[in-house]
PDB file of C-alpha atoms in Angstrom:
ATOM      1  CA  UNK M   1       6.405 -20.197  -5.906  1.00  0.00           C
ATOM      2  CA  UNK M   2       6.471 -24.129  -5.950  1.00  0.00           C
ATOM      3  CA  UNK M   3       9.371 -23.778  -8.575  1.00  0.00           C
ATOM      4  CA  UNK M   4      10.991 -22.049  -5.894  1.00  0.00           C
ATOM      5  CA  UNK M   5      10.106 -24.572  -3.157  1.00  0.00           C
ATOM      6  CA  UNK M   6      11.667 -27.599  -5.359  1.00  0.00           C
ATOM      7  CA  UNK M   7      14.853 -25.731  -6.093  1.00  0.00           C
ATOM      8  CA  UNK M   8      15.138 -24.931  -2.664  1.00  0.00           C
ATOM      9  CA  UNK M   9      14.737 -28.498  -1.454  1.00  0.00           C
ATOM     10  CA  UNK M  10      16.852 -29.997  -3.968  1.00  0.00           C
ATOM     11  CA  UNK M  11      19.609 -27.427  -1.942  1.00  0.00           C
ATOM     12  CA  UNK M  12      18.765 -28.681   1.521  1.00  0.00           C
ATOM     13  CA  UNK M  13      17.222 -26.066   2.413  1.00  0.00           C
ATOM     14  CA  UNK M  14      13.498 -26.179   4.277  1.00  0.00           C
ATOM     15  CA  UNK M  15      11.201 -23.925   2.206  1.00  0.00           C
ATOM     16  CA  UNK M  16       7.742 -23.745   2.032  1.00  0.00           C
ATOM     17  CA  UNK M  17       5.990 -21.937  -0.568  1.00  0.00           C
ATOM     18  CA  UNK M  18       2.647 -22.009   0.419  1.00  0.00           C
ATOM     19  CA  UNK M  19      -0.305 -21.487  -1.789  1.00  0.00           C
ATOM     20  CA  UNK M  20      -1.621 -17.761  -3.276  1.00  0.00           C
ATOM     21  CA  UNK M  21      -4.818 -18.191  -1.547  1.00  0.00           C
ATOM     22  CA  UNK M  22      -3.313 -19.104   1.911  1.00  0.00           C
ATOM     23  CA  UNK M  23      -3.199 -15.385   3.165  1.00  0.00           C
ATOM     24  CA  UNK M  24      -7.100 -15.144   2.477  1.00  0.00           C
ATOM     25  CA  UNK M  25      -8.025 -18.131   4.211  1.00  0.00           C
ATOM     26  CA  UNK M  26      -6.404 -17.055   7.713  1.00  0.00           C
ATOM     27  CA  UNK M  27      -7.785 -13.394   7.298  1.00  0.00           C
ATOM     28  CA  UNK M  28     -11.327 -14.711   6.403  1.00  0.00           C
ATOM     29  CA  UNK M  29     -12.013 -16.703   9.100  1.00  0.00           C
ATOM     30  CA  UNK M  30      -9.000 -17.254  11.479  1.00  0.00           C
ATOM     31  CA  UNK M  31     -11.102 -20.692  13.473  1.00  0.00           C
ATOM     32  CA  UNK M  32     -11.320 -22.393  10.284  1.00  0.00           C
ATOM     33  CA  UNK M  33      -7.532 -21.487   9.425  1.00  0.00           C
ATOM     34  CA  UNK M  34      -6.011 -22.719  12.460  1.00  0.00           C
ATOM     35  CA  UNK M  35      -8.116 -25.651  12.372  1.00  0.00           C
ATOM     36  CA  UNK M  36      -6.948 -26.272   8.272  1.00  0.00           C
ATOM     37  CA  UNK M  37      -3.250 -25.939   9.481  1.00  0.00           C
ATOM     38  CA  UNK M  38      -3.089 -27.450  12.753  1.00  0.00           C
ATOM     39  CA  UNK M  39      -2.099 -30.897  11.641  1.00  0.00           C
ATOM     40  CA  UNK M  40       0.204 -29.736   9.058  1.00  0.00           C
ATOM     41  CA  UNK M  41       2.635 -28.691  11.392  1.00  0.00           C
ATOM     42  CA  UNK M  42       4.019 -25.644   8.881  1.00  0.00           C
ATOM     43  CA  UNK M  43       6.192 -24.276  11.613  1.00  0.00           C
ATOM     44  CA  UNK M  44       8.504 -27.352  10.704  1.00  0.00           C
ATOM     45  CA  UNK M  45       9.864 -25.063   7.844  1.00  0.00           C
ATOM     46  CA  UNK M  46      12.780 -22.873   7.945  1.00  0.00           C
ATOM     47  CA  UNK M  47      11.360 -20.513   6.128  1.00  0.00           C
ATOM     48  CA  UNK M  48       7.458 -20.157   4.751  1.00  0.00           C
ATOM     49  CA  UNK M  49       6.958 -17.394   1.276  1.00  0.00           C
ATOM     50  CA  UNK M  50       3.281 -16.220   1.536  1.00  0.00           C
ATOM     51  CA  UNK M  51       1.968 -14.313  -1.290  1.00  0.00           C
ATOM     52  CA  UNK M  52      -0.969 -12.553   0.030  1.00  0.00           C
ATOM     53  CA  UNK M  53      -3.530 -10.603  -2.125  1.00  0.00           C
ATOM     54  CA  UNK M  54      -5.657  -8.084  -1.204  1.00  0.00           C
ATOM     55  CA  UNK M  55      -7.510  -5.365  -2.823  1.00  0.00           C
ATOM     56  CA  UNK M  56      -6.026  -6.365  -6.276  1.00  0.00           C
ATOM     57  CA  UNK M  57      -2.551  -6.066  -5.559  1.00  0.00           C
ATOM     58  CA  UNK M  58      -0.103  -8.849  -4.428  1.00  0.00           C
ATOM     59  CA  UNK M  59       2.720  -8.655  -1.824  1.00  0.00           C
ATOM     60  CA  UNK M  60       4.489 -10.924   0.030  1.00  0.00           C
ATOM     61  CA  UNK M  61       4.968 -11.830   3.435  1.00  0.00           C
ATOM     62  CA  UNK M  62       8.219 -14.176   4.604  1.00  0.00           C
ATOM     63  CA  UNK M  63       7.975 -16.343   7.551  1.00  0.00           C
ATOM     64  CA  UNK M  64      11.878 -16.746   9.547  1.00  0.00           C
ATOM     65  CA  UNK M  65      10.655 -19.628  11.937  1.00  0.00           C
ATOM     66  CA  UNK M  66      13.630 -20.458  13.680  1.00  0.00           C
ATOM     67  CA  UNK M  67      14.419 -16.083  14.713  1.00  0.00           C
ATOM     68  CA  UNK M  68      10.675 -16.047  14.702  1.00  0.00           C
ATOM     69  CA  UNK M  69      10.760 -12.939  12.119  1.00  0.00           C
ATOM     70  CA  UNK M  70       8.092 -12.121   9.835  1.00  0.00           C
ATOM     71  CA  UNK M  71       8.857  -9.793   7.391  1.00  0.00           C
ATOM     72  CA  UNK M  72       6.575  -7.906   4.611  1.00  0.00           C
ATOM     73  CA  UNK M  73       7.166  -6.608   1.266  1.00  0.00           C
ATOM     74  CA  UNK M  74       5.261  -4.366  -0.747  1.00  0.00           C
ATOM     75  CA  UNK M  75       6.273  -3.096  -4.076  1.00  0.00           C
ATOM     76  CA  UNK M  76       4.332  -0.086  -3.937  1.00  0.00           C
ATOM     77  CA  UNK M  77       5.259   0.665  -0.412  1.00  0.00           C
ATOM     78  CA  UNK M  78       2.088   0.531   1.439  1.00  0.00           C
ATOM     79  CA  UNK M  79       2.663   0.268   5.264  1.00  0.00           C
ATOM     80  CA  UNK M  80      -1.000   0.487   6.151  1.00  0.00           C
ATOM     81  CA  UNK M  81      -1.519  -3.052   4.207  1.00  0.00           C
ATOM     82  CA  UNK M  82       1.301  -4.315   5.836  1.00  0.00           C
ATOM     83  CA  UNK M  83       0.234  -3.584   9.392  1.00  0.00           C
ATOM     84  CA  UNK M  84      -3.120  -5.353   8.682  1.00  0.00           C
ATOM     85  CA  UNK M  85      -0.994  -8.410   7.298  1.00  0.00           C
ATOM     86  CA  UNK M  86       1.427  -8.724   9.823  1.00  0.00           C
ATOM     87  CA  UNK M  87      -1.158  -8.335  12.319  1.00  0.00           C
ATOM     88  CA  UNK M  88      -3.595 -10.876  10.684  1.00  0.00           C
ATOM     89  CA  UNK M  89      -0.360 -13.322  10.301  1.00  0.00           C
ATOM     90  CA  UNK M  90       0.887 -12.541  14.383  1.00  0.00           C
ATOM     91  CA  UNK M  91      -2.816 -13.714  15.875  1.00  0.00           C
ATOM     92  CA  UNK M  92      -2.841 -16.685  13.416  1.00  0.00           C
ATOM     93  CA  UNK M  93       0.731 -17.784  14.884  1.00  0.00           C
ATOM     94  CA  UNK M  94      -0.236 -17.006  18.255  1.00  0.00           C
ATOM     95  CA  UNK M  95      -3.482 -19.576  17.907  1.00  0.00           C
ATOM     96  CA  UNK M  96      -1.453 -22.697  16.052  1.00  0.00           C
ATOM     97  CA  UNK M  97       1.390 -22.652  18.153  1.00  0.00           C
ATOM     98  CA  UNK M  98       1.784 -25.329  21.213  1.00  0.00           C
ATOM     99  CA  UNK M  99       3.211 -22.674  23.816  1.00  0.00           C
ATOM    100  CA  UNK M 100       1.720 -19.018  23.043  1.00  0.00           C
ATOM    101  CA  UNK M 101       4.491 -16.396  23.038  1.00  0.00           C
ATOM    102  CA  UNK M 102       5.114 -13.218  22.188  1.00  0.00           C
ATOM    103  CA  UNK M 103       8.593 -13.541  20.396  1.00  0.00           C
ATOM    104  CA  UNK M 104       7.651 -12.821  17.102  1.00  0.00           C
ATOM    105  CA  UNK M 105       9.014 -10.042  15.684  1.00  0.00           C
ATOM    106  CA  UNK M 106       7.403  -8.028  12.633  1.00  0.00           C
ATOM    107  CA  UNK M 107       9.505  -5.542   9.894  1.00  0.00           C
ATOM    108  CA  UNK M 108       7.919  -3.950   7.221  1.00  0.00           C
ATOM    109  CA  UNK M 109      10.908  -3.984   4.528  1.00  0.00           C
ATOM    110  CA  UNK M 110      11.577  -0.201   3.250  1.00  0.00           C
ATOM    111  CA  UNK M 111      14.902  -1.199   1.455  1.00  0.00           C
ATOM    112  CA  UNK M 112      13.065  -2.211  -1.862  1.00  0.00           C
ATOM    113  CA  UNK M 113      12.338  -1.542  -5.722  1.00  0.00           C
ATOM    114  CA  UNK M 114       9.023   0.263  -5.707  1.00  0.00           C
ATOM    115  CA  UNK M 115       7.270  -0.571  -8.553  1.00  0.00           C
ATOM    116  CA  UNK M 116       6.253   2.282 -10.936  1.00  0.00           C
ATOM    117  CA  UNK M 117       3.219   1.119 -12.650  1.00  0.00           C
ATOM    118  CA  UNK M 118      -0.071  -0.840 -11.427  1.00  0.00           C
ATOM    119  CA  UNK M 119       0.271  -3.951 -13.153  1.00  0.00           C
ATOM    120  CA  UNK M 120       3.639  -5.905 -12.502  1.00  0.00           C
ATOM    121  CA  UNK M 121       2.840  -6.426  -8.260  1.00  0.00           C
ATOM    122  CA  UNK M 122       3.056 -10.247  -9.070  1.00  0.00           C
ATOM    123  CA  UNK M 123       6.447  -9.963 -10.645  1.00  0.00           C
ATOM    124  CA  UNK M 124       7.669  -7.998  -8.510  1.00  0.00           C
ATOM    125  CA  UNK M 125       6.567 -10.713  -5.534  1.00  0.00           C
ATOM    126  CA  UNK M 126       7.875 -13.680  -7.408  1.00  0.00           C
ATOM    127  CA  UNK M 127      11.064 -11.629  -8.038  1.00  0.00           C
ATOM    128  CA  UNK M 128      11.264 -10.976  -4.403  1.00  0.00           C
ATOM    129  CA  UNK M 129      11.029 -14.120  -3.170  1.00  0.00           C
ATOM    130  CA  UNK M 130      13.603 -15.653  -5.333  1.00  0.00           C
ATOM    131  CA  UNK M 131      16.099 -13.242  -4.697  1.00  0.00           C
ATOM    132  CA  UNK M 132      15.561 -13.461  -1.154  1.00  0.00           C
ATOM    133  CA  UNK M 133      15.973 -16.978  -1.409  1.00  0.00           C
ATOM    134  CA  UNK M 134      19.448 -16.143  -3.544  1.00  0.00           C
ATOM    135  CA  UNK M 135      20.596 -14.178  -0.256  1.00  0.00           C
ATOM    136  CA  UNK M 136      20.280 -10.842  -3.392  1.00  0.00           C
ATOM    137  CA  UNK M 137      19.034  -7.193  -2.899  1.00  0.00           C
ATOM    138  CA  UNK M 138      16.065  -6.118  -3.605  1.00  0.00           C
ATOM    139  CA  UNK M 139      16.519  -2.543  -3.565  1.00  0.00           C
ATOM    140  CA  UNK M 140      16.886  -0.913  -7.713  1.00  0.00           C
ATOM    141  CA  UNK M 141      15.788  -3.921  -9.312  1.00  0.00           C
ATOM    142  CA  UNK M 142      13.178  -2.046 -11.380  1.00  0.00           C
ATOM    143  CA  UNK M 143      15.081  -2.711 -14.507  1.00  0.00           C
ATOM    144  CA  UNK M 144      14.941  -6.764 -13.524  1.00  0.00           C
ATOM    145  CA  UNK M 145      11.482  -6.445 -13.789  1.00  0.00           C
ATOM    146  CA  UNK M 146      10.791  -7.084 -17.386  1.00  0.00           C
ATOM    147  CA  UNK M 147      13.772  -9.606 -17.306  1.00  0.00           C
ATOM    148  CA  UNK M 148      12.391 -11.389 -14.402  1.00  0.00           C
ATOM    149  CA  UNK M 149       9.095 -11.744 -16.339  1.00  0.00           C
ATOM    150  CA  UNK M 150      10.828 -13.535 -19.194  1.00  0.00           C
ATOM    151  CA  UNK M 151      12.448 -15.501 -16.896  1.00  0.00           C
ATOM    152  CA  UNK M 152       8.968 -16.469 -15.313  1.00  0.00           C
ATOM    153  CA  UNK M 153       7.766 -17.181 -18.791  1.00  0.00           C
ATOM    154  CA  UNK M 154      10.527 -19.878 -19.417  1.00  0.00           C
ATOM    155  CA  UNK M 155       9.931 -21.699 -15.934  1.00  0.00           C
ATOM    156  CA  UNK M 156       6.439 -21.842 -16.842  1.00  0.00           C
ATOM    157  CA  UNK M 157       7.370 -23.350 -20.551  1.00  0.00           C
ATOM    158  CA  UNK M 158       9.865 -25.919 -19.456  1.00  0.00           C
TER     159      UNK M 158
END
């Protein structure tokens, strides 16, 4: 996710890819989380990736700050997690910002690759967020997924 972060920035753009543990923080104990994040002013950003795990299985929740979208993706399509999530992320906005509002909006993306095993969730998140990044599809990318995990591999060995 930090590759993607530094690529980003080097194109202007105002990403921030924050770290895989993030998600867990807020939902442990929201108080400590809003306190952690207060003075690092993340709503700055144009656009936060948040992997969350939960339950062993990674998704991946997108932060829009300026339309004040939040959008979740799940490559094995569970809505249930994702309400919890997008919940969990709403009241954690709702504390750190200066004015309280309502405006955010939530979606629950349905027009993606589902994965077809119980293994390759992390993959399938990094693949996400890089293609969203790209402006690509993520619907029938299941055949990407083995490419997109040697592409991982090289990052990681550069």
């Amino acid at each position: 996710m930090k590759y993607l972060q530094e690529r980003e920035g080097n194109e202007g753009n105002q990403i921030l890819a924050e770290e895989i543990f993030c998600y867990t923080r807020i939902q442990g104990n929201l108080r400590n989380a809003v306190e952690f994040y207060r003075g690092r002013n993340i709503l700055q950003y144009d656009m936060i990736l948040l992997p969350v795990y939960t339950t062993s299985h990674w998704s991946l929740l997108v932060i829009y700050v300026r339309s004040k979208t939040i959008k979740y993706f799940d490559s094995l399509g569970s809505f249930s997690r994702g309400a919890i999530c997008l919940n969990t992320l709403l009241s954690f906005f709702n504390e750190i910002e200066t004015v309280r509002s309502n405006t955010w909006k939530t979606i629950m993306e349905r027009n993606i690759t589902i994965q077809d095993n119980g293994y390759e969730c992390c993959v399938y998140v990094c693949m996400f967020a890089d293609y969203i990044l790209q402006g690509l599809s993520l619907k029938n990318r299941k055949r990407n997924a083995a490419g997109y995990r040697q592409h991982m591999k090289e990052i990681i060995t550069m």
